[in-house]
XYZ file of C-alpha atoms in Angstrom:
624
model
C 6.680 46.336 -15.702
C 4.964 47.995 -12.704
C 2.204 50.621 -12.880
C 1.097 52.444 -9.685
C -2.033 54.538 -9.169
C -2.610 56.441 -5.871
C -5.141 58.924 -4.515
C -4.974 60.702 -1.135
C -7.539 62.725 0.839
C -6.652 64.731 3.967
C -8.827 66.521 6.530
C -6.833 67.996 9.342
C -4.775 65.268 10.928
C -6.811 62.590 9.215
C -5.806 61.104 5.891
C -7.002 58.314 3.622
C -4.760 57.024 0.835
C -6.049 54.582 -1.762
C -3.696 52.937 -4.258
C -3.608 50.298 -6.943
C -0.542 48.650 -8.483
C -0.305 46.342 -11.508
C 2.730 44.112 -12.046
C 3.447 42.283 -15.282
C 6.515 40.248 -16.178
C 7.728 37.103 -17.965
C 7.102 34.935 -14.884
C 3.581 36.165 -14.172
C 1.347 39.123 -13.394
C -0.356 40.571 -10.337
C -2.755 43.202 -9.035
C -2.820 44.835 -5.581
C -5.344 47.271 -4.093
C -4.474 48.976 -0.812
C -5.773 51.622 1.554
C -3.872 53.513 4.259
C -5.440 55.381 7.203
C -3.522 58.264 8.773
C -0.302 56.957 7.282
C -0.086 54.126 9.866
C -2.780 51.498 9.339
C -2.738 49.704 6.012
C -5.192 47.253 4.429
C -4.482 45.476 1.170
C -5.847 42.827 -1.171
C -3.770 41.318 -3.968
C -3.849 38.550 -6.517
C -1.017 37.052 -8.595
C -0.701 34.444 -11.318
C 2.724 32.850 -11.660
C 3.240 29.717 -13.714
C 0.737 27.021 -12.711
C -0.165 28.808 -9.434
C -2.789 31.394 -8.514
C -2.374 33.311 -5.259
C -4.616 35.762 -3.438
C -3.906 37.491 -0.126
C -5.614 39.918 2.206
C -3.677 41.680 4.954
C -3.530 44.335 7.632
C -0.521 46.213 8.993
C -0.215 48.535 11.937
C 3.429 48.216 12.826
C 3.103 44.410 12.564
C 1.924 42.800 9.344
C -0.781 40.128 9.292
C -2.189 38.388 6.219
C -4.216 35.396 5.043
C -3.084 33.786 1.756
C -4.879 31.367 -0.547
C -2.665 29.478 -3.052
C -3.940 27.090 -5.753
C -1.450 25.175 -7.918
C -1.581 22.535 -10.645
C 1.425 20.183 -10.640
C 3.201 18.749 -13.649
C 1.824 15.290 -12.786
C -1.770 16.546 -12.850
C -2.080 17.065 -9.087
C -4.059 19.994 -7.692
C -3.251 21.656 -4.358
C -5.059 24.367 -2.404
C -3.466 25.923 0.684
C -4.831 28.569 3.035
C -2.128 30.075 5.252
C -1.942 32.731 7.943
C 1.131 34.811 8.689
C 1.827 37.431 11.345
C 4.844 39.458 12.275
C 5.616 37.391 15.362
C 6.622 34.299 13.343
C 8.586 33.791 10.160
C 6.866 30.569 9.107
C 3.220 30.714 8.001
C 0.565 28.719 9.831
C -1.542 26.432 7.640
C -5.238 26.979 8.222
C -6.399 24.438 5.658
C -5.089 22.444 2.717
C -6.421 20.136 0.012
C -4.288 18.051 -2.332
C -5.591 15.753 -5.063
C -3.249 13.737 -7.277
C -2.366 10.343 -8.690
C 0.710 8.356 -7.641
C 1.590 4.662 -7.835
C -1.653 3.863 -9.671
C -3.748 5.390 -6.871
C -5.865 8.517 -6.686
C -4.965 10.213 -3.419
C -6.817 13.052 -1.688
C -5.437 14.673 1.431
C -7.195 17.486 3.286
C -6.493 19.163 6.598
C -7.672 22.060 8.688
C -8.750 22.628 12.295
C -11.884 24.466 13.373
C -9.951 26.223 16.152
C -7.608 27.903 13.647
C -10.540 29.064 11.514
C -12.344 30.448 14.564
C -9.212 32.304 15.695
C -8.837 33.947 12.267
C -12.523 34.897 12.218
C -12.220 36.478 15.662
C -9.151 38.450 14.563
C -10.881 39.658 11.390
C -13.952 40.562 13.459
C -11.805 42.606 15.841
C -9.934 44.455 13.091
C -13.035 45.127 10.989
C -14.928 46.456 14.042
C -11.995 48.684 14.918
C -11.711 50.116 11.408
C -15.474 50.568 11.110
C -15.497 52.438 14.425
C -12.733 54.755 13.235
C -14.415 55.407 9.928
C -17.763 55.996 11.619
C -16.213 58.559 13.980
C -14.636 60.384 11.067
C -17.808 60.287 8.995
C -19.769 61.727 11.922
C -17.162 64.447 12.408
C -17.231 65.257 8.708
C -21.026 65.324 8.775
C -20.962 67.659 11.779
C -18.603 70.018 9.956
C -20.786 69.990 6.864
C -23.914 70.771 8.915
C -22.107 73.616 10.666
C -20.848 74.879 7.305
C -24.379 74.823 5.847
C -25.704 76.679 8.915
C -23.140 79.425 8.579
C -23.616 79.696 4.791
C -27.408 79.494 4.691
C -27.561 82.899 2.961
C -25.579 81.532 -0.042
C -27.586 79.310 -2.343
C -24.449 78.209 -4.203
C -22.655 77.057 -1.034
C -25.794 75.244 0.079
C -25.922 73.264 -3.165
C -22.213 72.502 -3.112
C -22.355 71.161 0.469
C -25.552 69.149 -0.081
C -23.856 66.401 -2.072
C -21.038 65.689 0.478
C -23.573 65.795 3.283
C -25.812 63.307 1.485
C -22.847 60.991 0.846
C -21.731 61.171 4.486
C -25.228 60.320 5.687
C -25.365 57.258 3.450
C -21.871 56.238 4.592
C -22.930 56.588 8.244
C -26.036 54.476 7.651
C -23.997 51.858 5.823
C -21.333 51.608 8.544
C -23.966 51.407 11.303
C -26.087 48.825 9.500
C -23.423 46.536 8.008
C -21.762 45.398 11.215
C -19.426 42.560 10.253
C -19.752 43.061 6.489
C -18.437 40.168 4.408
C -17.417 38.288 7.550
C -21.039 38.118 8.689
C -22.071 36.779 5.299
C -19.332 34.129 5.521
C -20.267 33.066 9.062
C -23.896 32.490 8.048
C -23.105 30.912 4.671
C -23.911 27.266 3.802
C -20.248 26.698 2.869
C -19.076 27.472 6.413
C -21.738 25.185 7.902
C -20.597 22.470 5.503
C -16.915 22.836 6.455
C -17.423 23.189 10.204
C -20.381 20.902 10.889
C -21.642 18.617 8.133
C -18.261 17.524 6.739
C -16.569 16.679 10.094
C -19.650 14.686 11.120
C -19.575 12.751 7.822
C -15.836 12.089 8.154
C -16.330 10.779 11.705
C -19.085 8.428 10.531
C -16.864 7.109 7.732
C -13.990 6.626 10.178
C -16.266 4.738 12.543
C -17.468 2.512 9.697
C -13.876 1.848 8.562
C -12.691 0.945 12.065
C -15.767 -1.207 12.602
C -15.123 -3.074 9.355
C -11.470 -3.654 10.291
C -12.513 -4.855 13.744
C -15.072 -7.265 12.304
C -12.434 -8.677 9.928
C -10.195 -9.402 12.913
C -12.848 -11.840 14.200
C -14.637 -13.072 11.064
C -16.249 -16.106 12.688
C -17.585 -14.026 15.559
C -19.016 -11.591 13.007
C -20.739 -14.406 11.103
C -22.017 -15.864 14.368
C -23.440 -12.468 15.324
C -25.203 -12.194 11.969
C -26.608 -15.694 12.405
C -27.868 -14.817 15.882
C -29.508 -11.642 14.572
C -31.279 -13.608 11.835
C -32.132 -16.831 13.682
C -32.226 -15.558 17.243
C -29.943 -18.332 18.529
C -26.248 -18.405 19.364
C -23.933 -20.719 17.423
C -22.299 -21.941 20.644
C -25.703 -23.014 21.957
C -26.352 -24.912 18.715
C -23.027 -26.743 19.071
C -23.666 -27.666 22.695
C -27.172 -28.772 21.790
C -25.853 -30.964 18.963
C -23.229 -32.520 21.254
C -25.855 -33.077 23.944
C -28.260 -34.775 21.515
C -25.494 -37.007 20.200
C -24.274 -38.024 23.665
C -27.866 -38.582 24.883
C -28.483 -40.847 21.925
C -25.268 -42.662 22.693
C -26.313 -43.075 26.332
C -29.546 -44.727 25.207
C -27.721 -47.059 22.828
C -24.991 -48.129 25.269
C -27.199 -50.254 27.550
C -28.252 -52.233 24.514
C -24.728 -52.629 23.172
C -23.160 -53.436 26.538
C -24.699 -56.500 28.057
C -22.615 -56.455 31.229
C -24.325 -54.118 33.774
C -21.045 -53.613 35.619
C -19.495 -51.878 32.586
C -22.380 -49.451 32.055
C -21.274 -46.854 34.686
C -17.806 -46.891 33.182
C -19.261 -46.409 29.690
C -21.490 -43.575 30.901
C -18.472 -41.854 32.493
C -16.614 -42.279 29.207
C -19.501 -40.658 27.312
C -19.531 -37.744 29.756
C -15.779 -37.305 29.318
C -16.185 -37.503 25.557
C -18.885 -34.797 25.703
C -16.575 -32.491 27.652
C -13.709 -33.263 25.257
C -15.905 -32.440 22.241
C -16.911 -29.150 23.838
C -13.258 -28.202 24.474
C -12.242 -29.377 20.989
C -14.994 -27.281 19.446
C -13.787 -24.168 21.277
C -10.168 -24.788 20.269
C -11.140 -25.510 16.671
C -13.192 -22.321 16.558
C -10.268 -20.326 17.962
C -7.836 -21.867 15.460
C -10.083 -21.213 12.468
C -10.756 -17.688 13.750
C -7.021 -16.970 13.943
C -6.278 -18.447 10.519
C -9.128 -16.561 8.857
C -8.017 -13.328 10.507
C -4.512 -13.859 9.107
C -5.943 -14.665 5.674
C -8.000 -11.453 5.724
C -5.159 -9.257 6.971
C -4.557 -7.982 3.441
C -8.174 -6.832 3.187
C -7.847 -5.014 6.506
C -4.683 -3.269 5.346
C -6.347 -2.137 2.131
C -9.332 -0.872 4.047
C -7.094 0.980 6.491
C -5.029 2.542 3.691
C -8.099 3.595 1.679
C -9.408 5.993 4.338
C -7.643 7.616 7.284
C -9.202 10.314 9.453
C -7.391 11.861 12.397
C -9.495 14.296 14.475
C -6.478 15.173 16.630
C -4.397 16.183 13.576
C -7.443 17.596 11.724
C -6.596 15.621 8.574
C -8.203 13.087 6.277
C -6.579 10.935 3.578
C -8.505 9.020 0.916
C -6.611 6.689 -1.411
C -8.411 4.884 -4.245
C -6.709 2.451 -6.675
C -6.776 3.518 -10.308
C -6.742 1.214 -13.329
C -3.823 1.665 -15.747
C -5.500 3.951 -18.282
C -4.203 3.691 -21.869
C -3.955 7.443 -22.381
C -2.905 6.989 -26.004
C -6.435 5.784 -26.708
C -8.182 8.558 -24.783
C -7.993 10.962 -27.694
C -9.494 8.333 -29.993
C -12.200 6.721 -27.866
C -12.774 9.410 -25.248
C -12.149 9.457 -21.503
C -15.634 8.264 -20.520
C -15.434 5.217 -22.780
C -11.974 4.322 -21.454
C -13.112 4.655 -17.815
C -16.166 2.464 -18.487
C -13.961 -0.157 -20.083
C -11.314 -0.119 -17.346
C -13.620 0.228 -14.313
C -16.624 -1.796 -15.464
C -15.934 -4.164 -18.340
C -12.439 -5.262 -17.326
C -13.449 -6.148 -13.730
C -16.368 -8.116 -15.140
C -14.001 -9.986 -17.442
C -11.678 -10.672 -14.514
C -14.614 -11.914 -12.455
C -15.624 -14.231 -15.289
C -12.142 -15.782 -15.367
C -11.914 -16.335 -11.601
C -11.276 -19.971 -10.802
C -12.833 -21.104 -7.522
C -10.155 -23.772 -7.069
C -7.344 -21.232 -7.291
C -9.087 -18.894 -4.841
C -9.698 -21.797 -2.453
C -6.025 -22.790 -2.545
C -5.029 -19.161 -1.970
C -7.252 -18.959 1.114
C -5.947 -22.327 2.292
C -2.338 -21.166 1.929
C -3.049 -18.018 3.946
C -4.674 -20.046 6.710
C -1.787 -22.495 7.071
C 1.350 -21.331 8.812
C 4.453 -21.077 6.657
C 7.024 -23.822 7.310
C 10.027 -23.071 9.495
C 12.281 -23.844 6.543
C 13.749 -21.989 3.579
C 14.291 -23.568 0.194
C 16.057 -22.780 -3.084
C 15.951 -24.700 -6.360
C 18.350 -25.697 -9.124
C 16.537 -26.696 -12.325
C 18.425 -28.790 -14.896
C 21.647 -26.868 -14.232
C 19.981 -24.058 -16.171
C 17.742 -22.106 -13.771
C 17.781 -21.256 -10.085
C 15.092 -20.040 -7.709
C 16.727 -18.245 -4.788
C 15.696 -18.442 -1.145
C 13.754 -15.196 -1.556
C 12.024 -16.243 -4.773
C 14.146 -14.643 -7.496
C 14.254 -16.672 -10.712
C 16.975 -16.363 -13.336
C 18.884 -18.434 -15.890
C 22.487 -19.422 -15.213
C 25.307 -18.931 -17.712
C 26.467 -22.203 -19.298
C 29.893 -23.865 -19.200
C 31.220 -22.335 -15.976
C 31.544 -23.797 -12.491
C 29.468 -21.654 -10.125
C 29.208 -21.468 -6.339
C 25.505 -21.829 -5.529
C 25.587 -21.628 -1.742
C 28.105 -21.620 1.083
C 27.872 -21.403 4.863
C 29.454 -18.152 6.070
C 29.389 -18.995 9.776
C 32.520 -19.669 11.842
C 32.105 -23.427 11.393
C 30.827 -23.941 7.793
C 28.454 -26.884 7.414
C 27.596 -26.857 3.689
C 28.828 -25.856 0.226
C 27.032 -26.313 -3.109
C 28.921 -26.127 -6.401
C 27.432 -26.477 -9.875
C 29.719 -27.723 -12.634
C 28.839 -28.509 -16.220
C 28.844 -32.265 -15.555
C 27.799 -32.634 -11.934
C 26.528 -31.064 -8.730
C 29.053 -31.115 -5.886
C 27.760 -30.992 -2.300
C 30.022 -30.680 0.717
C 28.621 -31.116 4.231
C 30.718 -31.407 7.387
C 33.856 -32.395 5.424
C 31.959 -35.074 3.465
C 31.689 -34.596 -0.312
C 29.017 -35.990 -2.638
C 28.873 -35.560 -6.416
C 25.732 -36.192 -8.433
C 26.442 -36.845 -12.107
C 24.028 -36.068 -14.942
C 23.868 -39.783 -15.744
C 22.567 -40.477 -12.221
C 25.805 -41.771 -10.729
C 26.364 -40.697 -7.119
C 29.777 -40.755 -5.443
C 30.668 -40.028 -1.836
C 34.134 -38.768 -0.906
C 35.235 -39.111 -4.542
C 35.578 -42.910 -4.639
C 32.546 -44.468 -2.942
C 29.637 -45.276 -5.249
C 26.329 -44.774 -3.460
C 23.665 -47.268 -4.525
C 21.320 -47.136 -1.547
C 22.541 -45.517 1.689
C 25.744 -43.888 2.888
C 26.485 -42.680 6.448
C 29.590 -40.711 7.407
C 31.163 -40.405 10.819
C 30.278 -36.692 11.046
C 26.497 -37.110 10.767
C 26.004 -36.842 6.995
C 23.479 -39.212 5.402
C 23.033 -39.957 1.688
C 20.101 -41.978 0.358
C 19.742 -43.123 -3.237
C 16.449 -44.286 -4.735
C 15.451 -45.104 -8.285
C 15.130 -41.430 -9.279
C 15.683 -39.573 -5.980
C 18.957 -38.653 -4.269
C 18.835 -37.120 -0.792
C 21.644 -35.780 1.379
C 21.403 -34.143 4.816
C 23.451 -33.320 7.881
C 22.644 -32.777 11.537
C 22.974 -29.001 11.238
C 19.690 -28.611 9.326
C 20.869 -28.496 5.698
C 19.540 -30.949 3.132
C 19.576 -31.510 -0.641
C 17.030 -33.531 -2.609
C 17.374 -34.176 -6.356
C 14.763 -35.689 -8.671
C 16.858 -37.114 -11.505
C 13.834 -37.687 -13.725
C 12.652 -34.065 -13.491
C 16.224 -32.695 -13.297
C 15.275 -30.731 -10.195
C 17.315 -30.259 -7.015
C 16.041 -28.488 -3.905
C 18.292 -27.089 -1.188
C 16.608 -26.662 2.208
C 17.829 -24.874 5.344
C 16.088 -25.066 8.688
C 15.066 -21.910 10.492
C 18.092 -21.716 12.793
C 20.342 -21.340 9.703
C 18.701 -17.968 8.969
C 21.036 -15.586 7.156
C 24.126 -17.840 7.151
C 24.245 -18.523 3.395
C 25.811 -16.669 0.498
C 26.250 -17.376 -3.186
C 24.003 -17.490 -6.227
C 21.056 -18.780 -4.183
C 21.003 -15.644 -2.045
C 21.432 -14.780 1.610
C 18.517 -16.712 3.160
C 17.459 -13.823 5.420
C 13.936 -13.124 4.086
C 15.129 -9.825 2.598
C 14.650 -9.919 -1.173
C 16.444 -6.594 -1.614
C 19.878 -8.048 -0.760
C 19.597 -11.321 -2.664
C 22.469 -10.569 -5.078
C 25.559 -10.511 -2.809
C 29.138 -10.242 -4.030
C 32.205 -11.735 -2.400
C 32.947 -8.523 -0.531
C 29.410 -8.370 0.919
C 28.133 -5.600 -1.360
C 25.262 -6.020 -3.824
C 25.670 -6.597 -7.555
C 24.289 -3.945 -9.902
C 23.487 -6.418 -12.708
C 23.371 -10.175 -13.285
C 26.629 -10.327 -15.257
C 28.539 -8.911 -12.299
C 26.660 -11.261 -9.965
C 27.475 -14.383 -11.986
C 31.120 -13.365 -12.491
C 31.562 -12.906 -8.743
C 30.656 -16.539 -8.041
C 32.576 -18.222 -10.872
C 34.995 -20.746 -9.487
C 37.340 -20.282 -12.457
C 37.866 -16.615 -13.236
C 39.337 -17.523 -16.643
C 36.126 -19.268 -17.598
C 34.946 -18.125 -21.013
C 31.263 -18.333 -21.708
C 30.031 -19.911 -24.887
C 28.876 -17.370 -27.464
C 25.343 -18.466 -26.726
C 24.215 -20.995 -29.331
C 20.503 -21.472 -28.843
C 18.945 -24.877 -28.853
C 16.611 -25.579 -31.722
C 13.581 -27.821 -31.561
C 14.339 -31.122 -33.320
C 12.348 -31.525 -36.485
C 10.932 -34.907 -35.574
C 10.078 -34.095 -31.995
C 6.670 -33.022 -30.836
C 6.906 -29.496 -29.445
C 6.561 -29.155 -25.678
C 3.964 -26.796 -24.165
C 4.638 -23.129 -24.800
C 5.441 -20.542 -22.134
C 2.056 -18.880 -22.671
C 0.066 -22.103 -22.347
C 1.777 -22.948 -19.047
C 2.258 -19.631 -17.274
C -0.316 -17.162 -18.635
C -3.281 -19.046 -20.043
C -6.370 -19.420 -17.804
C -6.650 -22.974 -19.164
C -3.147 -23.895 -18.016
C -2.891 -27.126 -15.993
C -0.980 -25.029 -13.454
C -3.634 -22.287 -13.134
C -5.006 -23.538 -9.820
C -1.743 -22.338 -8.230
C -1.536 -18.939 -9.950
C -3.025 -17.167 -6.920
C -0.334 -18.589 -4.618
C 2.854 -18.751 -6.731
C 3.263 -15.833 -9.127
C 3.570 -17.239 -12.683
C 4.669 -13.946 -14.281
C 8.336 -14.353 -13.297
C 8.359 -17.869 -14.793
C 6.714 -16.593 -17.968
C 9.198 -13.730 -18.418
C 12.257 -15.993 -17.936
C 10.727 -18.730 -20.085
C 10.138 -16.385 -23.051
C 13.848 -15.519 -23.193
C 15.166 -19.067 -22.917
C 15.487 -22.211 -25.040
C 12.772 -24.609 -26.188
C 13.374 -26.888 -23.179
C 12.682 -24.101 -20.702
C 8.860 -24.416 -20.423
C 8.863 -27.939 -19.035
C 11.906 -27.401 -16.857
C 10.341 -24.311 -15.333
C 7.025 -26.134 -14.993
C 8.768 -28.696 -12.769
C 10.065 -25.925 -10.532
C 6.640 -24.267 -10.453
C 4.949 -27.530 -9.444
C 7.532 -28.072 -6.708
C 6.894 -24.609 -5.238
C 3.149 -25.204 -5.353
C 3.527 -28.470 -3.453
C 5.602 -26.628 -0.868
C 2.598 -24.331 -0.447
C 0.208 -27.258 0.137
C -1.282 -27.262 -3.385
C -1.421 -30.713 -5.019
C -0.170 -30.273 -8.585
C 1.407 -32.656 -11.058
C 3.899 -31.938 -13.809
C 1.997 -31.575 -17.129
C 1.747 -34.838 -19.074
C 3.323 -33.301 -22.172
C 6.405 -32.436 -20.127
C 6.749 -35.978 -18.847
C 6.676 -37.217 -22.441
C 9.155 -34.576 -23.482
């Protein structure tokens, strides 16, 4: 429904038309007020409400239409956006003068704002020009009307009635003239001198620049943490750390020079000893510099995650006139908000829960995490087979294998294949450079089907097999090796760095890309584990067992539970939780048999040792 109200006044060739229209419909409603001068120039102001959006616009048209629009919307996900846009007849797309968007995504509260001072100034200048032009026109017409009224009163001074009738319009025209002459700039002048404009154009940009400088300074200091600490020490103590080191080395070597004449009785050897001390002093100085550089580099790598978080939390670009603030949000249990209240939930999630987390922090685990970040990762890639039941792929995926079927674990896809791993229900078959080794569950090892390996076996093509009391190792000259601990029922398959991306099978592609770790025979990716396992079955007619679960023997002492090993802060494996993620082990363990906890614990300990963390298999698992 649309309702239109108009009123028009005309004096000679001059006309003023004022109108108002109201629009109401199922999608929203709106109101527009407009004025037209002489049938050519038009000024309007409107406001509409449609769905979750409110829109207001002010415009001017004199052949070409120009308008400024403000739009505020609330999204379905709780986000709030505010856009200020300018449009003119010369372009079809509007120009954004300023925008603000606040919303939550991926457990982060994100605020993005943009707007350049030059665009605002250009709009203000255009409004100033148009308002001055319209005021000048209106003032000319008011003066002309006033002149006509004065002339009319002069000619009709003998009529008291005409004098009274013309007095009111004359009084109104005089007030209008005074108003137009006094209020130069009108609302625009109020805006230009308002605190809000000073905040947007001066105070806020200066604050954003200071925050950007602090963020960049913090990131820069984290790139050289030792230099930062040394600078703090110098500011506090007034002495450089390098000078302290050289002074300590000098004192030690001077003391050694005084002791040497006493220790060395032969005078002829003293010059040689003194030269050796001087060389040692220079070597210690060089070693100190290299050690400082190495520690500086390792610490910078360890703190790279902190730098990335700091950089992602605040971004300010003066050239693009934009700022982005991203703050992590705790997972709020919204179902409890109605019961406990939002303030109570925020206090619990932002204050109490971090305090609880801080109370459970284990210094040993944090130390190992820092140590792992400081040490370079090995130039090798490793996958695990655990008790013929579980596998850990090259890229860290953990899953349980189907029983009863022969499965291809890994195979070289290069032009000259150098390895193949096959898991059967009774043995593990390894083929390297045309040499075949089978490792039975009872510990028997055979090479080339008929040669029992008791200690060492060497083939003509560079394959070596070593058998210990509980360890079986096999390797070739191409960089592939297998090591099995028969006591822990754990086999590791290792590929050197130059075999990057040459493997396929259940253990993955060995290319450091976790997203393509479930390849099929045709090179595509499996959509689910059943399809993945079926693709690498050696016997396509293999029928899986219906899945009879193992039950804990009545007389046996129960092994550690999944929770006690992989989620409890008192777990004997907890010192490695900050390096190797225990959640994947816990989730697989909960869905498996009663033997799974200890078998998975062996794999977890092995991965921790690979990451330079000394752990032992829990005692209860060794007894089990």
